[in-house]
Coordinates of C-alpha atoms in Angstrom, one line a residue:
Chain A
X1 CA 160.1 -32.1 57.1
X2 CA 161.8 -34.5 59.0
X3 CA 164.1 -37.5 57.8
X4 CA 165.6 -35.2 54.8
X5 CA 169.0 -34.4 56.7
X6 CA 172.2 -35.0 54.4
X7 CA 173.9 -37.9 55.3
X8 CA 178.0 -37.2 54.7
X9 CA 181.0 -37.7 56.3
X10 CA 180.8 -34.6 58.3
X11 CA 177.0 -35.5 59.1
X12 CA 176.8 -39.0 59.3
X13 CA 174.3 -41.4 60.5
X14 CA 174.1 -44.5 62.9
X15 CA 172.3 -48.3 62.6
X16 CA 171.7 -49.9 65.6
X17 CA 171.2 -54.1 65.0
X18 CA 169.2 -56.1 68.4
X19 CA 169.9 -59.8 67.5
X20 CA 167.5 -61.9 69.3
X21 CA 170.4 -64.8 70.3
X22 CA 167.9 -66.8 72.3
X23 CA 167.4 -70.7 73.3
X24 CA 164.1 -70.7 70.5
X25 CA 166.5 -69.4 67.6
X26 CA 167.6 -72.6 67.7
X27 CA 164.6 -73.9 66.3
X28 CA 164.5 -74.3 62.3
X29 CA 163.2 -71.8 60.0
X30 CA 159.6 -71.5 60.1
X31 CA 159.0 -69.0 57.2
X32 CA 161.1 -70.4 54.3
X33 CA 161.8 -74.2 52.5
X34 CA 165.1 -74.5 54.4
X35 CA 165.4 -76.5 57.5
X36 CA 168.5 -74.5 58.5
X37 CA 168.6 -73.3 62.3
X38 CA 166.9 -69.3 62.5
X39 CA 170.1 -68.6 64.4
X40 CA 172.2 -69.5 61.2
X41 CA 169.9 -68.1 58.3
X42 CA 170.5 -64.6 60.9
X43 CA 174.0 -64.4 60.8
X44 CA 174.0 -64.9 56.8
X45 CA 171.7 -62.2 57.0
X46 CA 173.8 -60.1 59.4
X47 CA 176.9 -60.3 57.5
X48 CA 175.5 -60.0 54.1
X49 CA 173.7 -56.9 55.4
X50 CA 177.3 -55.2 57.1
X51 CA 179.2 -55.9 53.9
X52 CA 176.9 -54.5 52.1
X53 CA 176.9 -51.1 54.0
X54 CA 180.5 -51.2 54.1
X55 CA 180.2 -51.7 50.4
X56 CA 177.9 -48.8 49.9
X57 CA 180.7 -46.5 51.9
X58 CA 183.7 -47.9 50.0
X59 CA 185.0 -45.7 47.2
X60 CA 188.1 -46.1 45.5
X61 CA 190.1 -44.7 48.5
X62 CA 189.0 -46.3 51.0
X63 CA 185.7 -46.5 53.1
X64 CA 184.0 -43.3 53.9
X65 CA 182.0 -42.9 57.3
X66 CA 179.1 -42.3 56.3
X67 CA 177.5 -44.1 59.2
X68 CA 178.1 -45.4 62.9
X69 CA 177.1 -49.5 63.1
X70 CA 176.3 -51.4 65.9
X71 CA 175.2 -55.0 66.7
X72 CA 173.6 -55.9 70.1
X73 CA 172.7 -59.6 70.8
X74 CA 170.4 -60.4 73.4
X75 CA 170.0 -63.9 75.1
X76 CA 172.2 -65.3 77.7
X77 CA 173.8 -62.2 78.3
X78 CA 173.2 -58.5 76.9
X79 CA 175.3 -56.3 74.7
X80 CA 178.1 -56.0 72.3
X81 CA 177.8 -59.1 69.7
X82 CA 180.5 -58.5 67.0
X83 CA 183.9 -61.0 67.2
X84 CA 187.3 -60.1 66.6
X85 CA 188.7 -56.9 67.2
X86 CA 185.3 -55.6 67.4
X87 CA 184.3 -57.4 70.3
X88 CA 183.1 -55.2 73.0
X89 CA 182.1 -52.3 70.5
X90 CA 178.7 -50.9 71.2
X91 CA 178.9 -48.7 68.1
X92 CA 182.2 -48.3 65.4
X93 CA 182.5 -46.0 62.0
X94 CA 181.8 -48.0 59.5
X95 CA 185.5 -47.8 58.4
X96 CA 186.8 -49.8 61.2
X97 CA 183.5 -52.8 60.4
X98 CA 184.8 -52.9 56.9
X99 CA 188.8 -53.0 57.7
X100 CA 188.5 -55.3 60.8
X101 CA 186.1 -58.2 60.2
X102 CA 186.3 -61.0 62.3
X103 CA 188.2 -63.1 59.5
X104 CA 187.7 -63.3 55.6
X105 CA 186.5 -67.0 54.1
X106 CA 186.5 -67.7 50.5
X107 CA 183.2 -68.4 48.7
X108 CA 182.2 -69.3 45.0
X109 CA 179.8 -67.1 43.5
X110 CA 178.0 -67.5 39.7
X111 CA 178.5 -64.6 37.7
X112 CA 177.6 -63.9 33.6
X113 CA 180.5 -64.1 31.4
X114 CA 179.2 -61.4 29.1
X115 CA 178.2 -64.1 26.2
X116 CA 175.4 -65.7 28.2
X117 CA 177.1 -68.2 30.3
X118 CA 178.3 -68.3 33.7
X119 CA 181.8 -68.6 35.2
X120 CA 182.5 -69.4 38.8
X121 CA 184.3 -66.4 40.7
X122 CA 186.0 -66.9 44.2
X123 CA 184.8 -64.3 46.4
X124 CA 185.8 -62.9 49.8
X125 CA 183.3 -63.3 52.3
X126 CA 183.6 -61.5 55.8
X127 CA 182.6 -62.4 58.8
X128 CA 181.8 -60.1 61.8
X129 CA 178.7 -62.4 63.5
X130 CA 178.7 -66.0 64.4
X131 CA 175.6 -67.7 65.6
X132 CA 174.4 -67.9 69.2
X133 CA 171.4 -69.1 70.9
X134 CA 171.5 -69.7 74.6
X135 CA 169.1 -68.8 77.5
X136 CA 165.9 -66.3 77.6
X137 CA 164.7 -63.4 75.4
X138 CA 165.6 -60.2 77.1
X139 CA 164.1 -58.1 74.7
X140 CA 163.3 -54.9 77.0
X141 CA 166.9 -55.1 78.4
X142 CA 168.0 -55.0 74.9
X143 CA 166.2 -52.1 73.6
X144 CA 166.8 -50.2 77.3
X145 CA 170.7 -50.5 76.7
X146 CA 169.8 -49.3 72.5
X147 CA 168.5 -46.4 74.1
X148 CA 171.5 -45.8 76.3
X149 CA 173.6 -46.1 73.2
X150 CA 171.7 -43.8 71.0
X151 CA 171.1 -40.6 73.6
X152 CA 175.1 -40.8 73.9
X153 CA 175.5 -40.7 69.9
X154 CA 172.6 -38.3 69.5
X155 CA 174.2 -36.2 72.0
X156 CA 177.0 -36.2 70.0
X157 CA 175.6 -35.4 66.6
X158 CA 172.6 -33.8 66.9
X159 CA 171.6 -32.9 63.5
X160 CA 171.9 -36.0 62.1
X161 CA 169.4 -38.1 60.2
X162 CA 168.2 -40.2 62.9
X163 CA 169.5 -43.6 64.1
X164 CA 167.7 -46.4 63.1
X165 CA 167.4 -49.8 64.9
X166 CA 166.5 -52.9 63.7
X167 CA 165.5 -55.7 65.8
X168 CA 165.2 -58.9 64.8
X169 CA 163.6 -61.5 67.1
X170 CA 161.1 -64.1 67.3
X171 CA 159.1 -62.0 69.6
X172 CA 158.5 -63.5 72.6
X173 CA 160.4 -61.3 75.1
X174 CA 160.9 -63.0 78.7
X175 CA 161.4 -60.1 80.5
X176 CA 158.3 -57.9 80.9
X177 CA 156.8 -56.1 78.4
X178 CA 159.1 -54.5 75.6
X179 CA 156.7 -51.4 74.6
X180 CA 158.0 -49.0 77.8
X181 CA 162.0 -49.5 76.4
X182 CA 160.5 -49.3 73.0
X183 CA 159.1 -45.8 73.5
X184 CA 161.3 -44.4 75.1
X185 CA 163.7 -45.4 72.2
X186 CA 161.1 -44.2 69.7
X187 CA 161.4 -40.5 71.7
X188 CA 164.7 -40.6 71.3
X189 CA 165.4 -37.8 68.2
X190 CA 167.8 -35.5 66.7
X191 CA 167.2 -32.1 65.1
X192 CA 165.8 -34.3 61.7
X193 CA 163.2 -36.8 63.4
X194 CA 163.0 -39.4 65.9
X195 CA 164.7 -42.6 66.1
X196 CA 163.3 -44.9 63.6
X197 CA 163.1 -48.6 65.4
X198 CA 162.2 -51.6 62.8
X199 CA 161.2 -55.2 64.1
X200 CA 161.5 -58.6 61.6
X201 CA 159.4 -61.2 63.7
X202 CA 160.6 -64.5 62.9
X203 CA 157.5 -66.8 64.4
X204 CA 157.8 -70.5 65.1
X205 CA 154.7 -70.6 63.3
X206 CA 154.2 -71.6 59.6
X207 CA 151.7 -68.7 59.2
X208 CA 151.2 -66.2 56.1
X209 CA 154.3 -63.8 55.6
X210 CA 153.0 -59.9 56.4
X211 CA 155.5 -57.5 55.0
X212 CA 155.0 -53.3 55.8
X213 CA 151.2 -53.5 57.6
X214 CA 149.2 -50.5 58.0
X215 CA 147.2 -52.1 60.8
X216 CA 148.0 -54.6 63.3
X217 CA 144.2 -56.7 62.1
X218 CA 145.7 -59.5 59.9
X219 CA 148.4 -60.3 62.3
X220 CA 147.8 -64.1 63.6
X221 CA 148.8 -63.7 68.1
X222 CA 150.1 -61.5 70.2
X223 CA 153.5 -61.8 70.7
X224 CA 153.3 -60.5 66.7
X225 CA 150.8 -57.5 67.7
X226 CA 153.1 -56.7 70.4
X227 CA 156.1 -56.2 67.9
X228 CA 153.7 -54.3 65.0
X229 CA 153.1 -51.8 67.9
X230 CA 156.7 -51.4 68.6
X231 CA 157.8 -50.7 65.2
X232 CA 157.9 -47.0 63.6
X233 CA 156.4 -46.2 60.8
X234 CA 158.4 -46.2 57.1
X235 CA 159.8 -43.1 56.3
X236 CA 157.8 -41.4 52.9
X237 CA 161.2 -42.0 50.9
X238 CA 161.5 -45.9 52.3
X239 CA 157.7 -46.5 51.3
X240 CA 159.0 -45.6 47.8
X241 CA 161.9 -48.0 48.1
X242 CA 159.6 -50.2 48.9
X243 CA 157.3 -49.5 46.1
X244 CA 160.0 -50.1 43.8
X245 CA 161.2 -53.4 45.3
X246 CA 157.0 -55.4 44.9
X247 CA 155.7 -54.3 48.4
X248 CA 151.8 -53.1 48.9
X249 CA 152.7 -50.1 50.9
X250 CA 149.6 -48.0 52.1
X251 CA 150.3 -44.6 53.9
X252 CA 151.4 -45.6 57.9
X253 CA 152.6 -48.6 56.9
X254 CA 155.1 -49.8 59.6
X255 CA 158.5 -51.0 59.7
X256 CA 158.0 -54.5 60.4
X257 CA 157.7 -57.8 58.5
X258 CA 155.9 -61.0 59.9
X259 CA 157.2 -64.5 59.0
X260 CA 159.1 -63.4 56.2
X261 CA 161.2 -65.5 54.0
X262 CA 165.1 -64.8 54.1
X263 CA 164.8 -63.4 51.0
X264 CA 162.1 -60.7 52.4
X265 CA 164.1 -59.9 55.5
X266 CA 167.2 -59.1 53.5
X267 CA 165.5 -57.2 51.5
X268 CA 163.5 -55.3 54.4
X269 CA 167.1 -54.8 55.7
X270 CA 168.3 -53.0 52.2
X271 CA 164.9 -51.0 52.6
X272 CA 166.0 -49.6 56.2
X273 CA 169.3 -49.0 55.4
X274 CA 169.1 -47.4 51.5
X275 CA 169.3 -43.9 52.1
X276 CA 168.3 -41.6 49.3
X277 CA 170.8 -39.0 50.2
X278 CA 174.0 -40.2 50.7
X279 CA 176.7 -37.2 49.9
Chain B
X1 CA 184.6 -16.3 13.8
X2 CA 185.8 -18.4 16.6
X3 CA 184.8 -21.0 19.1
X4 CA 185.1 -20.3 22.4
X5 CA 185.0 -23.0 25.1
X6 CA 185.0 -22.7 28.8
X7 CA 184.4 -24.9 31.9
X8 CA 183.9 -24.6 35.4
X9 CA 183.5 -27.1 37.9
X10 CA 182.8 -27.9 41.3
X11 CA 182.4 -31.3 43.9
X12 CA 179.8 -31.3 46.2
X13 CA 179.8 -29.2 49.2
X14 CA 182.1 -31.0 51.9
X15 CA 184.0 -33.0 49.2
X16 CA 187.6 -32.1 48.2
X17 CA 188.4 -31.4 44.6
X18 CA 190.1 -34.8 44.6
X19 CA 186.6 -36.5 45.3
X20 CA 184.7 -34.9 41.7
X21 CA 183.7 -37.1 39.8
X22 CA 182.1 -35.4 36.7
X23 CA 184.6 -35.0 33.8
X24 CA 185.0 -32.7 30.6
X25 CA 186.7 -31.9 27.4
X26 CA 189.1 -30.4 26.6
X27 CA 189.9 -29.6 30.1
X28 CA 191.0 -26.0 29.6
X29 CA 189.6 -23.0 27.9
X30 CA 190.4 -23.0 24.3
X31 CA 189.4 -20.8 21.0
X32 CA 189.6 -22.3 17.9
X33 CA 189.1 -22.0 14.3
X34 CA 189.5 -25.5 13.6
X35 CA 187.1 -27.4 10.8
X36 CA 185.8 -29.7 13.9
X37 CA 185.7 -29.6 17.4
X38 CA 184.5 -32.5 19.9
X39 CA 183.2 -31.6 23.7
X40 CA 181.8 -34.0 26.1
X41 CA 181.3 -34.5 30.0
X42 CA 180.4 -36.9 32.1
X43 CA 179.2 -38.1 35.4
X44 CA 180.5 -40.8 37.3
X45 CA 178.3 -42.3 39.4
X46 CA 178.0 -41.4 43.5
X47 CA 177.7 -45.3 44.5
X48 CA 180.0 -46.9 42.5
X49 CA 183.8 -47.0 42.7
X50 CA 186.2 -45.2 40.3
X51 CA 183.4 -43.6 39.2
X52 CA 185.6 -40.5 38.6
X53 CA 187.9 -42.4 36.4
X54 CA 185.0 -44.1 34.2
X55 CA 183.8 -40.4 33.3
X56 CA 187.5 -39.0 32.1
X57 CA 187.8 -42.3 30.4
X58 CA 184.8 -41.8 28.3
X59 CA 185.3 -38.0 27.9
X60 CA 188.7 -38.7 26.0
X61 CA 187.2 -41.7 24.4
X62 CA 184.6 -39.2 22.9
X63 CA 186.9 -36.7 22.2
X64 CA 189.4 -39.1 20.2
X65 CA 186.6 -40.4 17.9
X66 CA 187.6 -38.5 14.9
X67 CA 184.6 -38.6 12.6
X68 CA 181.5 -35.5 12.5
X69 CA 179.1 -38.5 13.6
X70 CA 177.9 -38.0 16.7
X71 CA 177.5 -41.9 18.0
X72 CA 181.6 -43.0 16.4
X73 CA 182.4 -43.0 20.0
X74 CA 180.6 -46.3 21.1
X75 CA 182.7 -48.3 18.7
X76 CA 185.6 -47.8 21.3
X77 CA 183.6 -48.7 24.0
X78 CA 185.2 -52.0 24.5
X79 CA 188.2 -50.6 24.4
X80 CA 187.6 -48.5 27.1
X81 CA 186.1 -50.8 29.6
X82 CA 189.4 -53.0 29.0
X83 CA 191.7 -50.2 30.1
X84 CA 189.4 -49.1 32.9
X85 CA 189.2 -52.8 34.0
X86 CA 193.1 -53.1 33.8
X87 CA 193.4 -49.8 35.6
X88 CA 191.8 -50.1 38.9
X89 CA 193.2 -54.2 39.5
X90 CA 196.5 -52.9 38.8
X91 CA 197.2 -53.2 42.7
X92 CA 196.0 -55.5 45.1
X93 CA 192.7 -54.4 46.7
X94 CA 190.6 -54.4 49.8
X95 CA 188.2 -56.8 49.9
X96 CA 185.3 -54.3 49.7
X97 CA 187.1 -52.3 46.8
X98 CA 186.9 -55.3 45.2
X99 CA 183.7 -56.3 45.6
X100 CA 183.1 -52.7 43.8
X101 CA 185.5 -53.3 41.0
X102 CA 183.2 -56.3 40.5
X103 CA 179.9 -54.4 40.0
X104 CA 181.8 -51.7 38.0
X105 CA 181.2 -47.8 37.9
X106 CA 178.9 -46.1 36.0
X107 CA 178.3 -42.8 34.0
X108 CA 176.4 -40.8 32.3
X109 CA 178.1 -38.9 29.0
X110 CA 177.2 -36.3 26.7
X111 CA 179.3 -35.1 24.0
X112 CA 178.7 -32.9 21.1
X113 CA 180.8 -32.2 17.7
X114 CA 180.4 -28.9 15.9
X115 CA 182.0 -29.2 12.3
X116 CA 181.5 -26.5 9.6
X117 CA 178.3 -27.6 7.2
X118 CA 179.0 -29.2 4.3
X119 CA 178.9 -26.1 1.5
X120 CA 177.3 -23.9 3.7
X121 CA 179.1 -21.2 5.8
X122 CA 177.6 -21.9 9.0
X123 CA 178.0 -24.7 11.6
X124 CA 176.0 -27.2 13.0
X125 CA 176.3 -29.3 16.2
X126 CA 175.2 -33.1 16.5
X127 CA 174.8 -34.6 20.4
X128 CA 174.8 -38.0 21.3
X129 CA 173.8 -38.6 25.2
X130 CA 173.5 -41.6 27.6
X131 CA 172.3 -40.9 30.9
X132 CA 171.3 -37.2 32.5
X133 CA 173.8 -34.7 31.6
X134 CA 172.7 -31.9 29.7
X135 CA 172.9 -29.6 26.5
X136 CA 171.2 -25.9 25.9
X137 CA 171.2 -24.5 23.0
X138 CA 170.2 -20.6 23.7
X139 CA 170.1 -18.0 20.7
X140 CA 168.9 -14.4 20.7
X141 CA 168.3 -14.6 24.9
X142 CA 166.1 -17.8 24.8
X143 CA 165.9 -21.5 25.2
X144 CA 166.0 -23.2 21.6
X145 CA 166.7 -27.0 22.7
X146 CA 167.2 -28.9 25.4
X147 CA 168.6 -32.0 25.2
X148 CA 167.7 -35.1 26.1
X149 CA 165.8 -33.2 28.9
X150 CA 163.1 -31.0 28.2
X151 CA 161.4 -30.6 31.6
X152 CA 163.0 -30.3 35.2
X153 CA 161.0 -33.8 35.5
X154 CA 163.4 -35.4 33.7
X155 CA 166.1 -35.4 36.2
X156 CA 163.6 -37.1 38.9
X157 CA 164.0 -40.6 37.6
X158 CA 167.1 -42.7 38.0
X159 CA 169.1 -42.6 34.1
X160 CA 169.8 -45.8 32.5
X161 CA 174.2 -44.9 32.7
X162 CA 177.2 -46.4 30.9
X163 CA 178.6 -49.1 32.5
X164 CA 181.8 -50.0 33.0
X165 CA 181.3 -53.8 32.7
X166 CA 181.3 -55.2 29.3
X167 CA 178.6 -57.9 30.3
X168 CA 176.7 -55.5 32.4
X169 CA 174.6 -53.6 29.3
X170 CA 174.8 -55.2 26.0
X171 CA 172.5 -53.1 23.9
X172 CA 173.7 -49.9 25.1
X173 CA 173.3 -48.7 21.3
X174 CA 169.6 -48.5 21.7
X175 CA 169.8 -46.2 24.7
X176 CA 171.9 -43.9 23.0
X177 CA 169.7 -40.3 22.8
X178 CA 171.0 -37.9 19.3
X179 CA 170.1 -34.2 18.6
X180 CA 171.6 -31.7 16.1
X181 CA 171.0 -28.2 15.2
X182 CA 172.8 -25.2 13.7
X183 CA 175.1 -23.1 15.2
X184 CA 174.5 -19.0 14.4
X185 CA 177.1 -16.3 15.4
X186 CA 176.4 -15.4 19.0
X187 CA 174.6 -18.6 20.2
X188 CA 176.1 -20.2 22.9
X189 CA 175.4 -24.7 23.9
X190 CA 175.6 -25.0 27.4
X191 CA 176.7 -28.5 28.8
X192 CA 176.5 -29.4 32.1
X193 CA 175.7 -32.3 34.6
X194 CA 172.7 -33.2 36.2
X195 CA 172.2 -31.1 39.8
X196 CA 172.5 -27.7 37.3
X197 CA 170.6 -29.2 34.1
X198 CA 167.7 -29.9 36.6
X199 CA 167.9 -26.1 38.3
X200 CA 168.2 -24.9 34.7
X201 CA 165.3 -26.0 33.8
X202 CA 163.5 -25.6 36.6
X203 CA 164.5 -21.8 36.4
X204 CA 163.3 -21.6 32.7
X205 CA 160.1 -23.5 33.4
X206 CA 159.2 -20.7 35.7
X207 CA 159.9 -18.0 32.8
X208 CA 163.2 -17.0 34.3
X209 CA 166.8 -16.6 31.8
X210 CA 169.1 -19.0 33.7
X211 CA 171.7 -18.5 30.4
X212 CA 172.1 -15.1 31.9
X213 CA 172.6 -15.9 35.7
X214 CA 175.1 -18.5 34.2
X215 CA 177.0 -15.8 32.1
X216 CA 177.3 -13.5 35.0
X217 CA 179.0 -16.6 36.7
X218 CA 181.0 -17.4 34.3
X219 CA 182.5 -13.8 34.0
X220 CA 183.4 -13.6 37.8
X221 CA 185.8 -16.8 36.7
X222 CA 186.2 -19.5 39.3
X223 CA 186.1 -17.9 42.2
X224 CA 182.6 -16.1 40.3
X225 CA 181.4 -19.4 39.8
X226 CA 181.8 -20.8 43.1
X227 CA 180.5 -18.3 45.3
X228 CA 177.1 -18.5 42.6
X229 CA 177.0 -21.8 43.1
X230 CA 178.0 -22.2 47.3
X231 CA 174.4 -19.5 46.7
X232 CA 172.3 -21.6 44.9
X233 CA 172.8 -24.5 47.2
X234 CA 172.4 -23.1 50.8
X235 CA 169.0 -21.3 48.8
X236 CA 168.0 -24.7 48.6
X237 CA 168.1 -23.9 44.6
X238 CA 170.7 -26.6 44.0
X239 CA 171.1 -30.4 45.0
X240 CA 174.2 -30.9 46.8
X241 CA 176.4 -33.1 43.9
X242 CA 179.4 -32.6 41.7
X243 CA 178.7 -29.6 39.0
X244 CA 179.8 -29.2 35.8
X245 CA 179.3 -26.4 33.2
X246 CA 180.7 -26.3 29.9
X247 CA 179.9 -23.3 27.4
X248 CA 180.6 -23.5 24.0
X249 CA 179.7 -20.0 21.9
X250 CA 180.6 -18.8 18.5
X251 CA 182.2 -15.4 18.2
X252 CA 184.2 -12.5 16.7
X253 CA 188.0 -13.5 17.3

């Protein structure tokens, strides 16, 4: 059975994030109330999402490496997108995300009191992604330079539960069709299953959200068939995760949500990066 | 007649023993006449931090309760969550420890107090549990209780678990699980966390004794009980996570 490999220190695994950093992110946020910039809402996300997996690896002597992460943005230009002393990084341990964020801001955060009120608590916030949008939609240049990544990790941990990348976009790539780079990342495997590659298509239109489709049929154009296509499907113990967080799931259901709100998105991120077998 | 109380334990495969985070009581082998004794363990939760110190926290905090009912510890609950709480922000902290400190760790406890019965000559056990650790009661070479899991299924779903965080559960009372039963001259309760209650179990579902396979361990002392266990887990027999066994059995002196 594949996707059941241990994830440890000694065994650990690798996420792979393709940031769509585009001209058209710049547009505002067609699936949610907000009127905030897509490019904006992203980073939140992007942050929110690496704390949280640095969170998940932190015990009370410091962070374990459990994983390799790695963000690539694509738009102007191709490649490594995290600042600070990350910059340049294609993949780091997930020790050296948590201790070397970009810089720390302060935010205030609602929590319960414990007698049914709330108290505000200043929290540190870190920061390891800023915004961009610029230029074209390189998305098969993106997911060509992914696979470059991954066949040099694989090669280095070959019986690890498999990478998985998740690209984030609004699905219009401007350089050819995606699907060639997208397979040949797919094919990419290690001893416990093939790369796993999820899409979140953010569309300019203001159409239904679709969250884990079986079949491509409900999906409104193209560009949004195209990324269905691209994306693998959820691993058995995801579509349970899944199950548990309020999503129909139906056996093949894919990794990739249409239109979502922010809310969705984060939480299709959790999905794709809650292993159930952590050690 | 004596009790006789022994533990082994082990951290997951690839863990050092520094990174265990079950915890038990008393933490050495003792035999003892005395009126009442109190045993407990506990697992600390994998994804939260100072999980390991949560679980010896509520160990002794069972342990010190000095009354035969089985539920006294939860009135020092409060207590305990305060010194856990002023434990681990003693010293400044990452911002990700932190952020962990703020959700709190959580564990799942079992404890049980054997006291002599009230103008009777025998004994009798009471166990009070939160969570999935475990309690068999064997007598004459079979199964008389389990406790609060009866089937292997039991240990599929995730356990409701003591939290750390005062505002984080406040009617932990009603999730509190309580068995008794008598104690007989050669029975033997069998504590342990969840990975081993589940292949316990799972072993006597399918008609086998795993009371025995455990004694045999047990006699081969730790390094016995490691190579058994290093066994069950690379026959796929065991999930990889922090063990815990703790026997309790009623003997000749």
């Amino acid at each position: 059975m594949p996707y059941q490999a241990e994830i440890s220190r000694t065994n650990p695994s690798c996420f792979l994030f393709l940031i769509d950093q585009s001209g058209s992110m710049e547009d505002p946020f067609a699936g949610g109330e907000t009127s905030r910039r897509k490019a904006d809402l992203l980073a939140d996300a992007i942050n929110r999402l690496l704390q949280n997996l640095v969170i998940k690896c932190a015990k009370e002597e410091g962070i374990r490496d459990y994983f390799y992460v790695g963000v690539i943005g694509y738009g102007e230009k191709v490649g490594p997108a995290l600042s600070g002393q990350l910059a340049g990084r294609d993949l780091a341990p997930i020790s050296d995300i948590g201790n070397l964020p970009a810089r720390i801001e302060e935010r205030k955060k609602k929590v319960e009191d414990g007698a049914g009120g709330l108290v505000e608590q200043t929290i540190r916030f870190p920061i390891w992604f800023d915004p961009v949008c610029h230029g074209a939609t390189p998305m098969a240049q993106a997911l060509t330079l992914a696979h470059d990544i991954l066949a040099r990790w694989i090669s280095q941990h070959p019986d690890s539960f498999p990478p998985i990348v998740i690209n984030i976009s609004d699905g219009e790539a401007t350089d050819g069709d995606p699907s060639t780079a997208a397979d040949a990342l797919r094919s990419l495997a290690t001893s416990d299953g093939n790369v796993l590659l999820f899409n979140v298509h953010l569309s300019a239109k203001g159409a239904k959200p679709i969250e884990f489709p079986a079949r491509p049929d409900a999906l409104p154009d193209e560009h949004a068939r195209r990324m269905f296509e691209l994306s693998s499907p959820l691993t058995p113990a995801m579509r349970t995760i899944a199950q548990q967080e309020g999503f129909v799931v139906e056996e093949g259901c894919r990794g990739f949500v249409f239109n979502a709100d922010m809310v969705s998105v984060i939480k299709f991120l959790d999905i794709g990066t809650r292993p159930s077998n952590l050690r | 007649m004596a009790l006789s109380i022994r533990v082994q334990w082990l951290p997951k495969a690839g863990n050092r023993d520094d990174e265990y985070e079950d915890a038990f009581w008393p933490d050495h082998a003792v035999t003892t006449t005395q009126p009442m004794v109190r045993c407990a363990i506990a697992d600390g939760a994998t994804e939260s931090a100072f999980a390991g110190l949560w679980a010896r926290q509520l160990v002794a905090a069972y342990a010190a309760s000095a009354t035969a009912e089985a539920t006294d510890w939860l009135a020092t609950l409060e207590q305990v969550q305060a010194r856990w709480q002023a434990q681990v922000t003693a010293r400044p902290l990452p911002w990700y420890a932190e952020a962990k400190v703020r959700s709190g760790a959580f564990a799942a406890l079992l404890g049980v107090t054997i006291a002599h019965n009230a103008g009777a000559s025998g004994r009798s056990w009471r166990a009070s549990a939160v969570g999935d650790c475990a309690l068999f009661h064997v007598r004459n070479d079979r199964l008389l209780t389990g406790f609060p899991a009866t089937t292997a299924a039991f240990f599929t779903s995730r356990p409701l678990l003591i939290p750390s965080a005062p505002n984080q559960l406040t009617t932990l009372v009603d999730h509190v699980q309580q068995a008794e039963g008598d104690l007989q001259p050669g029975d033997a309760l069998y504590l342990t966390t969840d990975a081993l209650g589940h292949w316990f179990l799972q072993q006597a579902e399918q008609g086998a004794t795993p009371w025995r396979a455990i004694e045999t361990a047990l006699a081969g002392r730790r390094r016995g009980f490691r190579r058994w266990i290093a066994g069950l887990r690379s026959q796929g027999q065991l999930r990889n996570d922090d063990v815990t066994l703790l026997r309790i059995g009623w003997t000749e002196q």
